[in-house]
Amino acid sequence: ILNVEQSPQSLHVQEGDSTNFTCSFPSSNFYALHWYRWETAKSPEALFVMTLNGDEKKKGRISATLNTKEGYSYLYIKGSQPEDSATYLCAYAGGTSYGKLTFGQGTILTVHP
Amino acid sequence: EADIYQTPRYLVIGTGKKITLECSQTMGHDKMYWYQQDPGMELHLIHYSYGVNSTEKGDLSSESTVSRIRTEHFPLTLESARPSHTSQYLCASSDSFRDQETQYFGPGTRLLVL
């Protein structure tokens, strides 16, 4: 059973704050790590996919880093806005489950105006 | 924006009824997936398909069944709904040869079995 853990479970920040959260995953037989944003009443939306140790990806105010040797990824949001409020999911592809994703529980971010 | 659709979005039904949750995608993706999610819990894979006439059970045991007769269509059926089936069901698809198989999700079906 693959273990993908995200922390914290939930986070409340003020508009303008920068924030980050963590995804940990098995470091062996790694293939890819995905980040998704899931807003209420919408479909999960793909943010990033990372495959190489040391990868950094950026999309506007959101960026992510990857450490495959120790099995973690960080997602950073700079200058949070209320529209960033969502659940952020990470998903691991690797091991014997090649082609399938194992999701973490998600981090629920609420940005207060 | 991903072109993957699910119907119905919400369904309230009595115990013992047969239900089919529809999922279709217009992106020509070869792989399709069904996930189940209970409140506060992870998305759990219950079924997946790597192409037409290919279906496999996922990591979470489910009493539902699926079929993949056409590339674009991946319906999920419960022959006899029970309250324990109450959950949210999400469909997704991916292309084996693009985006490191990023999965694109539909909006989900919220099922309530009374």
Short mmCIF file of C-alpha atoms in Angstrom, two decimals:
data_model
loop_
_atom_site.label_atom_id
_atom_site.label_comp_id
_atom_site.label_asym_id
_atom_site.label_seq_id
_atom_site.Cartn_x
_atom_site.Cartn_y
_atom_site.Cartn_z
CA ILE A 1 0.00 0.00 0.00
CA LEU A 2 1.50 3.31 -1.09
CA ASN A 3 1.50 6.08 1.51
CA VAL A 4 1.11 9.65 0.29
CA GLU A 5 0.72 12.18 3.07
CA GLN A 6 0.01 15.87 2.97
CA SER A 7 0.41 18.42 5.73
CA PRO A 8 -1.14 20.40 7.12
CA GLN A 9 -4.68 19.11 6.66
CA SER A 10 -6.01 22.66 6.65
CA LEU A 11 -4.63 26.13 6.68
CA HIS A 12 -6.14 29.56 7.23
CA VAL A 13 -4.18 32.60 6.09
CA GLN A 14 -4.82 36.27 5.51
CA GLU A 15 -4.85 37.81 2.07
CA GLY A 16 -1.30 38.72 1.10
CA ASP A 17 0.36 36.04 3.24
CA SER A 18 2.68 33.57 1.61
CA THR A 19 2.17 29.95 2.49
CA ASN A 20 3.47 26.49 1.75
CA PHE A 21 2.49 22.90 2.33
CA THR A 22 4.07 19.50 2.01
CA CYS A 23 3.51 16.23 0.25
CA SER A 24 5.53 13.16 1.21
CA PHE A 25 5.64 9.99 -0.88
CA PRO A 26 7.66 6.80 -1.32
CA SER A 27 11.13 7.62 -2.63
CA SER A 28 11.68 4.28 -4.37
CA ASN A 29 10.54 3.50 -7.93
CA PHE A 30 9.42 7.09 -8.42
CA TYR A 31 7.91 8.12 -11.75
CA ALA A 32 6.07 11.44 -11.27
CA LEU A 33 4.48 13.73 -8.70
CA HIS A 34 1.36 15.70 -9.62
CA TRP A 35 -0.24 18.68 -7.90
CA TYR A 36 -3.91 19.52 -8.37
CA ARG A 37 -6.11 22.35 -7.18
CA TRP A 38 -9.71 21.49 -6.36
CA GLU A 39 -12.12 24.36 -5.87
CA THR A 40 -15.53 23.74 -4.36
CA ALA A 41 -18.12 22.59 -6.92
CA LYS A 42 -15.50 22.32 -9.67
CA SER A 43 -13.29 19.60 -11.12
CA PRO A 44 -9.78 19.04 -9.79
CA GLU A 45 -7.45 21.05 -12.01
CA ALA A 46 -3.89 19.96 -12.81
CA LEU A 47 -1.27 22.47 -11.62
CA PHE A 48 2.08 20.74 -12.09
CA VAL A 49 3.65 17.43 -12.91
CA MET A 50 7.25 16.89 -11.87
CA THR A 51 9.50 13.98 -12.66
CA LEU A 52 13.12 14.89 -11.91
CA ASN A 53 14.80 15.35 -8.57
CA GLY A 54 15.32 19.08 -8.03
CA ASP A 55 12.52 20.03 -10.41
CA GLU A 56 10.94 23.41 -9.78
CA LYS A 57 7.78 24.50 -11.52
CA LYS A 58 6.02 27.86 -11.41
CA LYS A 59 2.61 29.11 -12.48
CA GLY A 60 1.92 32.70 -11.57
CA ARG A 61 2.17 33.01 -7.79
CA ILE A 62 2.25 29.24 -7.26
CA SER A 63 5.41 27.18 -7.40
CA ALA A 64 6.46 23.67 -6.46
CA THR A 65 9.68 21.83 -5.76
CA LEU A 66 10.53 18.15 -5.80
CA ASN A 67 12.98 16.01 -3.83
CA THR A 68 12.72 12.42 -5.02
CA LYS A 69 15.65 11.17 -2.92
CA GLU A 70 13.91 11.98 0.35
CA GLY A 71 10.37 11.71 -1.00
CA TYR A 72 8.80 15.12 -0.58
CA SER A 73 7.43 18.03 -2.56
CA TYR A 74 6.55 21.54 -1.43
CA LEU A 75 3.88 23.77 -2.90
CA TYR A 76 4.32 27.51 -2.33
CA ILE A 77 1.79 30.29 -2.81
CA LYS A 78 3.16 33.82 -2.74
CA GLY A 79 0.83 36.65 -1.72
CA SER A 80 -2.27 34.48 -1.22
CA GLN A 81 -5.55 35.77 -2.60
CA PRO A 82 -9.10 34.69 -1.67
CA GLU A 83 -9.42 33.00 -5.07
CA ASP A 84 -6.57 30.67 -4.04
CA SER A 85 -8.91 29.08 -1.51
CA ALA A 86 -9.21 25.44 -2.50
CA THR A 87 -8.06 21.95 -1.63
CA TYR A 88 -4.58 21.21 -2.95
CA LEU A 89 -3.96 17.56 -3.76
CA CYS A 90 -0.74 15.82 -4.54
CA ALA A 91 -0.64 12.50 -6.35
CA TYR A 92 2.24 10.05 -6.72
CA ALA A 93 2.90 7.80 -9.68
CA GLY A 94 5.43 5.03 -9.26
CA GLY A 95 6.19 1.73 -7.65
CA THR A 96 4.16 -1.09 -9.10
CA SER A 97 1.27 1.24 -9.81
CA TYR A 98 2.82 2.70 -12.94
CA GLY A 99 0.17 4.61 -14.89
CA LYS A 100 -2.06 5.06 -11.83
CA LEU A 101 -2.03 7.84 -9.26
CA THR A 102 -2.12 7.56 -5.48
CA PHE A 103 -3.56 10.70 -3.92
CA GLY A 104 -2.91 12.35 -0.59
CA GLN A 105 -5.77 13.60 1.56
CA GLY A 106 -5.20 17.15 0.47
CA THR A 107 -4.54 20.46 2.19
CA ILE A 108 -7.57 22.74 2.51
CA LEU A 109 -6.47 26.34 2.11
CA THR A 110 -8.72 29.22 3.14
CA VAL A 111 -7.55 32.75 2.39
CA HIS A 112 -9.39 35.41 4.36
CA PRO A 113 -9.83 38.89 2.85
CA GLU B 1 -10.30 23.38 -19.91
CA ALA B 2 -10.71 19.63 -19.91
CA ASP B 3 -13.52 18.14 -21.95
CA ILE B 4 -14.75 15.44 -19.63
CA TYR B 5 -18.34 15.22 -18.54
CA GLN B 6 -20.26 13.40 -15.88
CA THR B 7 -23.98 12.95 -15.42
CA PRO B 8 -25.88 13.22 -13.25
CA ARG B 9 -24.13 15.74 -10.99
CA TYR B 10 -26.35 14.81 -8.05
CA LEU B 11 -28.44 11.69 -7.49
CA VAL B 12 -30.68 10.72 -4.60
CA ILE B 13 -32.02 7.22 -4.90
CA GLY B 14 -33.59 4.47 -2.82
CA THR B 15 -31.94 1.27 -1.68
CA GLY B 16 -32.03 -1.57 -4.19
CA LYS B 17 -32.24 0.58 -7.32
CA LYS B 18 -29.90 0.07 -10.24
CA ILE B 19 -27.95 3.16 -11.22
CA THR B 20 -25.52 4.11 -13.95
CA LEU B 21 -23.16 7.05 -13.64
CA GLU B 22 -22.12 8.38 -17.01
CA CYS B 23 -18.67 9.64 -17.95
CA SER B 24 -17.54 10.79 -21.36
CA GLN B 25 -14.51 12.62 -22.71
CA THR B 26 -13.88 14.21 -26.08
CA MET B 27 -10.08 14.40 -25.89
CA GLY B 28 -9.41 10.97 -27.39
CA HIS B 29 -7.63 9.86 -24.23
CA ASP B 30 -6.86 6.15 -24.08
CA LYS B 31 -6.99 5.80 -20.29
CA MET B 32 -9.97 6.44 -18.06
CA TYR B 33 -10.49 6.14 -14.32
CA TRP B 34 -13.18 6.14 -11.64
CA TYR B 35 -12.43 7.43 -8.16
CA GLN B 36 -14.53 7.39 -5.02
CA GLN B 37 -14.17 10.04 -2.36
CA ASP B 38 -15.79 10.19 1.05
CA PRO B 39 -15.78 13.51 2.94
CA GLY B 40 -12.35 14.37 4.32
CA MET B 41 -10.77 11.32 2.74
CA GLU B 42 -8.45 10.69 -0.19
CA LEU B 43 -9.55 9.98 -3.71
CA HIS B 44 -9.50 6.20 -4.05
CA LEU B 45 -9.21 4.49 -7.41
CA ILE B 46 -12.02 1.97 -7.90
CA HIS B 47 -11.78 1.19 -11.64
CA TYR B 48 -9.55 2.00 -14.56
CA SER B 49 -9.32 1.27 -18.25
CA TYR B 50 -6.30 1.39 -20.52
CA GLY B 51 -8.37 1.25 -23.69
CA VAL B 52 -11.46 -0.16 -25.37
CA ASN B 53 -12.52 -3.50 -23.88
CA SER B 54 -9.95 -3.15 -21.10
CA THR B 55 -11.13 -2.68 -17.51
CA GLU B 56 -9.43 -3.36 -14.19
CA LYS B 57 -10.38 -3.01 -10.57
CA GLY B 58 -8.58 -0.32 -8.62
CA ASP B 59 -7.04 -0.26 -5.18
CA LEU B 60 -10.33 0.19 -3.33
CA SER B 61 -12.76 -2.69 -3.54
CA SER B 62 -16.09 -1.66 -5.03
CA GLU B 63 -19.34 -3.44 -5.83
CA SER B 64 -19.72 -1.32 -8.93
CA THR B 65 -18.88 -2.45 -12.45
CA VAL B 66 -17.64 -0.56 -15.50
CA SER B 67 -17.48 -1.03 -19.24
CA ARG B 68 -15.40 0.53 -22.02
CA ILE B 69 -17.03 -0.21 -25.35
CA ARG B 70 -16.07 3.15 -26.88
CA THR B 71 -12.94 5.21 -26.28
CA GLU B 72 -14.89 8.22 -25.13
CA HIS B 73 -17.35 6.54 -22.79
CA PHE B 74 -16.74 4.87 -19.40
CA PRO B 75 -19.98 4.31 -17.46
CA LEU B 76 -20.11 2.95 -13.92
CA THR B 77 -23.04 0.78 -12.78
CA LEU B 78 -24.33 -0.24 -9.39
CA GLU B 79 -26.81 -3.11 -9.74
CA SER B 80 -28.38 -2.60 -6.34
CA ALA B 81 -27.61 0.64 -4.53
CA ARG B 82 -27.10 0.62 -0.77
CA PRO B 83 -26.57 3.42 1.75
CA SER B 84 -22.90 2.38 1.99
CA HIS B 85 -22.52 3.49 -1.65
CA THR B 86 -23.24 7.08 -0.69
CA SER B 87 -20.18 9.00 -1.79
CA GLN B 88 -18.75 11.26 -4.45
CA TYR B 89 -17.63 9.59 -7.68
CA LEU B 90 -15.12 11.28 -9.98
CA CYS B 91 -14.19 10.23 -13.47
CA ALA B 92 -10.85 11.11 -15.07
CA SER B 93 -8.94 10.45 -18.26
CA SER B 94 -5.35 10.67 -19.43
CA ASP B 95 -3.23 10.29 -22.54
CA SER B 96 -0.49 7.66 -22.24
CA PHE B 97 1.82 9.69 -24.44
CA ARG B 98 1.41 13.21 -23.09
CA ASP B 99 1.97 15.28 -19.93
CA GLN B 100 3.41 12.37 -17.93
CA GLU B 101 -0.14 11.02 -17.95
CA THR B 102 -1.71 13.98 -16.18
CA GLN B 103 -5.27 13.05 -15.39
CA TYR B 104 -8.13 15.37 -16.30
CA PHE B 105 -11.18 15.20 -14.10
CA GLY B 106 -14.88 15.54 -14.57
CA PRO B 107 -17.01 17.52 -12.10
CA GLY B 108 -18.09 14.44 -10.15
CA THR B 109 -21.38 12.82 -9.18
CA ARG B 110 -22.61 13.10 -5.62
CA LEU B 111 -24.63 9.99 -4.83
CA LEU B 112 -26.96 9.66 -1.86
CA VAL B 113 -28.62 6.30 -1.29
CA LEU B 114 -31.49 6.36 1.18
#
